[in-house]
Amino acid sequence: GAVVSQHPSRVICKSGTSVKIECRSLDFQATTMFWYRQFPKKSLMLMATSNEGSKATYEQGVEKDKFLINHASLTLSTLTVTSAHPEDSSFYICSASTREWNEQFFGPGTRLTVL
Amino acid sequence: GQNIDQPTEMTATEGAIVQINCTYQTSGFNGLFWYQQHAGEAPTFLSYNVLDGLEEKGRFSSFLSRSKGYSYLLLKELQMKDSASYLCAVLDSNYQLIWGAGTKLIIKP
């Protein structure tokens, strides 16, 4: 159990376009979802925490207007990278948790390449 | 501030034992996690310690000392597939995961 999926797994887009990444908890209801960004050979950097039905809490330095997060249901959160630029190219990973669990379950990640 | 330290890189031989250390200073403590991450993939859960002592799970064991702010991950009978980054993460008082930078483990034949 506790499976989290992400879609797409890879995306290549042109500079200036917007990209939406979906994160789904397949067999549990996730009250909290986390979005991370990871640069090559670096650790995970938390971008934002989203609770179902409320606005996401962004970490310092993360532009909320550029990285739009929506957590509309207990099984789905989306991250939209707006007006993407090459420096937004990265590995984006979501994770999900419930109030009862301390553990976060990770999605497989989405590799974004902006040309 | 909050800080988690672990070595950047370690090298070990196939079949041997390796210990990866992690020290932490966080605002509160609600448990410590170890994750394994292969290149280009998301992290996968290895262990969770919230009480002092050793937790053994097959070839992997994890130890915690809360008074010392210290944990280690012990990998026995190393296999080539164990080559990966190992991430230490602490759940702080706000139930937020604070991540270490990861230890890249290189296994040589």
PDB file of N, CA and C in Angstrom, chain A residues 6 34 36 38 41-46 49 59 91 93 101-109 111, chain B residues 30-31 33 35 37 39-45 48 50 87 91 95-97 99-102 104:
ATOM      1  N   GLN A   6       3.157   9.973 -10.105  1.00  0.00           N
ATOM      2  CA  GLN A   6       3.353  11.293 -10.678  1.00  0.00           C
ATOM      3  C   GLN A   6       3.237  11.190 -12.182  1.00  0.00           C
ATOM      4  N   PHE A  34       3.644  17.177  -0.330  1.00  0.00           N
ATOM      5  CA  PHE A  34       4.841  18.005  -0.360  1.00  0.00           C
ATOM      6  C   PHE A  34       5.420  18.001  -1.776  1.00  0.00           C
ATOM      7  N   TYR A  36       8.939  18.767  -3.837  1.00  0.00           N
ATOM      8  CA  TYR A  36      10.373  18.956  -3.710  1.00  0.00           C
ATOM      9  C   TYR A  36      10.982  19.203  -5.090  1.00  0.00           C
ATOM     10  N   GLN A  38      14.920  18.833  -6.910  1.00  0.00           N
ATOM     11  CA  GLN A  38      16.249  18.283  -6.678  1.00  0.00           C
ATOM     12  C   GLN A  38      17.147  18.553  -7.874  1.00  0.00           C
ATOM     13  N   LYS A  41      22.955  15.751  -8.131  1.00  0.00           N
ATOM     14  CA  LYS A  41      23.904  15.489  -7.051  1.00  0.00           C
ATOM     15  C   LYS A  41      23.634  16.335  -5.808  1.00  0.00           C
ATOM     16  N   LYS A  42      22.424  16.820  -5.659  1.00  0.00           N
ATOM     17  CA  LYS A  42      22.053  17.601  -4.483  1.00  0.00           C
ATOM     18  C   LYS A  42      20.909  16.912  -3.755  1.00  0.00           C
ATOM     19  N   SER A  43      20.680  17.313  -2.514  1.00  0.00           N
ATOM     20  CA  SER A  43      19.585  16.729  -1.764  1.00  0.00           C
ATOM     21  C   SER A  43      18.265  17.373  -2.170  1.00  0.00           C
ATOM     22  N   LEU A  44      17.202  16.863  -1.605  1.00  0.00           N
ATOM     23  CA  LEU A  44      15.885  17.395  -1.918  1.00  0.00           C
ATOM     24  C   LEU A  44      15.710  18.769  -1.288  1.00  0.00           C
ATOM     25  N   MET A  45      15.078  19.661  -2.029  1.00  0.00           N
ATOM     26  CA  MET A  45      14.772  20.983  -1.505  1.00  0.00           C
ATOM     27  C   MET A  45      13.253  21.117  -1.453  1.00  0.00           C
ATOM     28  N   LEU A  46      12.719  21.304  -0.255  1.00  0.00           N
ATOM     29  CA  LEU A  46      11.281  21.439  -0.118  1.00  0.00           C
ATOM     30  C   LEU A  46      10.843  22.760  -0.729  1.00  0.00           C
ATOM     31  N   THR A  49       4.398  22.979   0.976  1.00  0.00           N
ATOM     32  CA  THR A  49       3.565  21.979   1.646  1.00  0.00           C
ATOM     33  C   THR A  49       2.121  22.347   1.388  1.00  0.00           C
ATOM     34  N   GLU A  59       8.038  27.576   0.815  1.00  0.00           N
ATOM     35  CA  GLU A  59       9.294  27.820   1.515  1.00  0.00           C
ATOM     36  C   GLU A  59       9.890  29.152   1.036  1.00  0.00           C
ATOM     37  N   PHE A  91      14.535  18.036 -11.356  1.00  0.00           N
ATOM     38  CA  PHE A  91      13.779  16.840 -11.006  1.00  0.00           C
ATOM     39  C   PHE A  91      12.793  17.266  -9.929  1.00  0.00           C
ATOM     40  N   ILE A  93       9.800  16.213  -7.337  1.00  0.00           N
ATOM     41  CA  ILE A  93       9.291  15.027  -6.652  1.00  0.00           C
ATOM     42  C   ILE A  93       8.202  15.442  -5.679  1.00  0.00           C
ATOM     43  N   TRP A 101       0.280   9.261   9.988  1.00  0.00           N
ATOM     44  CA  TRP A 101       1.590   8.709   9.693  1.00  0.00           C
ATOM     45  C   TRP A 101       2.666   9.780   9.787  1.00  0.00           C
ATOM     46  N   ASN A 102       3.810   9.411  10.280  1.00  0.00           N
ATOM     47  CA  ASN A 102       4.947  10.307  10.226  1.00  0.00           C
ATOM     48  C   ASN A 102       5.681  10.209   8.901  1.00  0.00           C
ATOM     49  N   GLU A 103       5.498   9.099   8.223  1.00  0.00           N
ATOM     50  CA  GLU A 103       6.274   8.849   7.019  1.00  0.00           C
ATOM     51  C   GLU A 103       5.673   9.551   5.806  1.00  0.00           C
ATOM     52  N   GLN A 104       6.567   9.985   4.922  1.00  0.00           N
ATOM     53  CA  GLN A 104       6.130  10.509   3.634  1.00  0.00           C
ATOM     54  C   GLN A 104       6.384   9.448   2.577  1.00  0.00           C
ATOM     55  N   PHE A 105       5.451   9.286   1.683  1.00  0.00           N
ATOM     56  CA  PHE A 105       5.607   8.354   0.576  1.00  0.00           C
ATOM     57  C   PHE A 105       5.840   9.159  -0.696  1.00  0.00           C
ATOM     58  N   PHE A 106       6.896   8.803  -1.388  1.00  0.00           N
ATOM     59  CA  PHE A 106       7.324   9.599  -2.518  1.00  0.00           C
ATOM     60  C   PHE A 106       6.774   9.086  -3.843  1.00  0.00           C
ATOM     61  N   GLY A 107       6.466  10.033  -4.704  1.00  0.00           N
ATOM     62  CA  GLY A 107       6.190   9.696  -6.090  1.00  0.00           C
ATOM     63  C   GLY A 107       7.491   9.413  -6.812  1.00  0.00           C
ATOM     64  N   PRO A 108       7.426   8.916  -8.041  1.00  0.00           N
ATOM     65  CA  PRO A 108       8.636   8.556  -8.779  1.00  0.00           C
ATOM     66  C   PRO A 108       9.397   9.742  -9.347  1.00  0.00           C
ATOM     67  N   GLY A 109       8.809  10.932  -9.288  1.00  0.00           N
ATOM     68  CA  GLY A 109       9.508  12.113  -9.777  1.00  0.00           C
ATOM     69  C   GLY A 109       9.182  12.442 -11.220  1.00  0.00           C
ATOM     70  N   ARG A 111      10.991  14.583 -14.427  1.00  0.00           N
ATOM     71  CA  ARG A 111      12.174  15.318 -14.913  1.00  0.00           C
ATOM     72  C   ARG A 111      11.713  16.341 -15.934  1.00  0.00           C
TER      73      ARG A 111
ATOM     74  N   ASN B  30      10.807  14.365  16.006  1.00  0.00           N
ATOM     75  CA  ASN B  30       9.705  13.402  15.941  1.00  0.00           C
ATOM     76  C   ASN B  30      10.092  12.182  15.112  1.00  0.00           C
ATOM     77  N   GLY B  31      11.384  11.935  15.033  1.00  0.00           N
ATOM     78  CA  GLY B  31      11.815  10.732  14.336  1.00  0.00           C
ATOM     79  C   GLY B  31      12.853  11.030  13.274  1.00  0.00           C
ATOM     80  N   PHE B  33      14.596   9.464   9.633  1.00  0.00           N
ATOM     81  CA  PHE B  33      14.407   8.556   8.505  1.00  0.00           C
ATOM     82  C   PHE B  33      15.710   8.381   7.742  1.00  0.00           C
ATOM     83  N   TYR B  35      16.642   7.215   3.784  1.00  0.00           N
ATOM     84  CA  TYR B  35      16.129   6.910   2.463  1.00  0.00           C
ATOM     85  C   TYR B  35      17.289   6.542   1.550  1.00  0.00           C
ATOM     86  N   GLN B  37      18.416   6.567  -2.472  1.00  0.00           N
ATOM     87  CA  GLN B  37      18.039   7.171  -3.745  1.00  0.00           C
ATOM     88  C   GLN B  37      19.054   6.810  -4.823  1.00  0.00           C
ATOM     89  N   ALA B  39      20.385   7.197  -8.713  1.00  0.00           N
ATOM     90  CA  ALA B  39      20.469   8.345  -9.614  1.00  0.00           C
ATOM     91  C   ALA B  39      19.262   8.404 -10.534  1.00  0.00           C
ATOM     92  N   GLY B  40      18.640   9.568 -10.592  1.00  0.00           N
ATOM     93  CA  GLY B  40      17.509   9.756 -11.484  1.00  0.00           C
ATOM     94  C   GLY B  40      16.194   9.212 -10.973  1.00  0.00           C
ATOM     95  N   GLU B  41      16.190   8.708  -9.752  1.00  0.00           N
ATOM     96  CA  GLU B  41      14.958   8.159  -9.192  1.00  0.00           C
ATOM     97  C   GLU B  41      14.589   8.883  -7.901  1.00  0.00           C
ATOM     98  N   ALA B  42      13.341   8.722  -7.482  1.00  0.00           N
ATOM     99  CA  ALA B  42      12.910   9.312  -6.218  1.00  0.00           C
ATOM    100  C   ALA B  42      13.428   8.472  -5.042  1.00  0.00           C
ATOM    101  N   PRO B  43      13.495   9.054  -3.862  1.00  0.00           N
ATOM    102  CA  PRO B  43      13.964   8.303  -2.690  1.00  0.00           C
ATOM    103  C   PRO B  43      13.014   7.169  -2.334  1.00  0.00           C
ATOM    104  N   THR B  44      13.563   6.115  -1.781  1.00  0.00           N
ATOM    105  CA  THR B  44      12.744   5.022  -1.248  1.00  0.00           C
ATOM    106  C   THR B  44      13.062   4.845   0.229  1.00  0.00           C
ATOM    107  N   PHE B  45      12.051   4.558   0.981  1.00  0.00           N
ATOM    108  CA  PHE B  45      12.150   4.465   2.435  1.00  0.00           C
ATOM    109  C   PHE B  45      12.981   3.259   2.855  1.00  0.00           C
ATOM    110  N   TYR B  48      12.959   4.005   9.916  1.00  0.00           N
ATOM    111  CA  TYR B  48      12.442   5.092  10.749  1.00  0.00           C
ATOM    112  C   TYR B  48      12.781   4.771  12.191  1.00  0.00           C
ATOM    113  N   VAL B  50      12.538   6.418  16.143  1.00  0.00           N
ATOM    114  CA  VAL B  50      12.059   7.490  17.009  1.00  0.00           C
ATOM    115  C   VAL B  50      12.519   7.263  18.452  1.00  0.00           C
ATOM    116  N   LEU B  87      20.077   9.219   2.166  1.00  0.00           N
ATOM    117  CA  LEU B  87      19.636  10.488   2.730  1.00  0.00           C
ATOM    118  C   LEU B  87      19.121  10.298   4.147  1.00  0.00           C
ATOM    119  N   LEU B  91      12.365  14.535  11.299  1.00  0.00           N
ATOM    120  CA  LEU B  91      11.048  15.163  11.400  1.00  0.00           C
ATOM    121  C   LEU B  91      11.090  16.090  12.603  1.00  0.00           C
ATOM    122  N   TYR B  95       6.604  18.721  12.412  1.00  0.00           N
ATOM    123  CA  TYR B  95       6.390  17.565  11.543  1.00  0.00           C
ATOM    124  C   TYR B  95       6.827  17.873  10.107  1.00  0.00           C
ATOM    125  N   GLN B  96       7.871  18.660  10.001  1.00  0.00           N
ATOM    126  CA  GLN B  96       8.455  18.926   8.704  1.00  0.00           C
ATOM    127  C   GLN B  96       9.761  18.162   8.601  1.00  0.00           C
ATOM    128  N   LEU B  97       9.983  17.547   7.432  1.00  0.00           N
ATOM    129  CA  LEU B  97      11.205  16.785   7.220  1.00  0.00           C
ATOM    130  C   LEU B  97      12.360  17.724   6.890  1.00  0.00           C
ATOM    131  N   TRP B  99      16.144  17.654   5.613  1.00  0.00           N
ATOM    132  CA  TRP B  99      16.960  16.698   4.874  1.00  0.00           C
ATOM    133  C   TRP B  99      18.452  16.986   5.001  1.00  0.00           C
ATOM    134  N   GLY B 100      19.219  15.918   5.128  1.00  0.00           N
ATOM    135  CA  GLY B 100      20.655  16.026   4.953  1.00  0.00           C
ATOM    136  C   GLY B 100      20.970  16.080   3.467  1.00  0.00           C
ATOM    137  N   ALA B 101      22.213  16.371   3.153  1.00  0.00           N
ATOM    138  CA  ALA B 101      22.616  16.511   1.747  1.00  0.00           C
ATOM    139  C   ALA B 101      22.799  15.167   1.055  1.00  0.00           C
ATOM    140  N   GLY B 102      22.836  14.105   1.853  1.00  0.00           N
ATOM    141  CA  GLY B 102      22.989  12.785   1.260  1.00  0.00           C
ATOM    142  C   GLY B 102      24.427  12.318   1.224  1.00  0.00           C
ATOM    143  N   LYS B 104      26.818   9.772  -0.920  1.00  0.00           N
ATOM    144  CA  LYS B 104      26.938   8.926  -2.107  1.00  0.00           C
ATOM    145  C   LYS B 104      27.827   7.734  -1.763  1.00  0.00           C
TER     146      LYS B 104
END
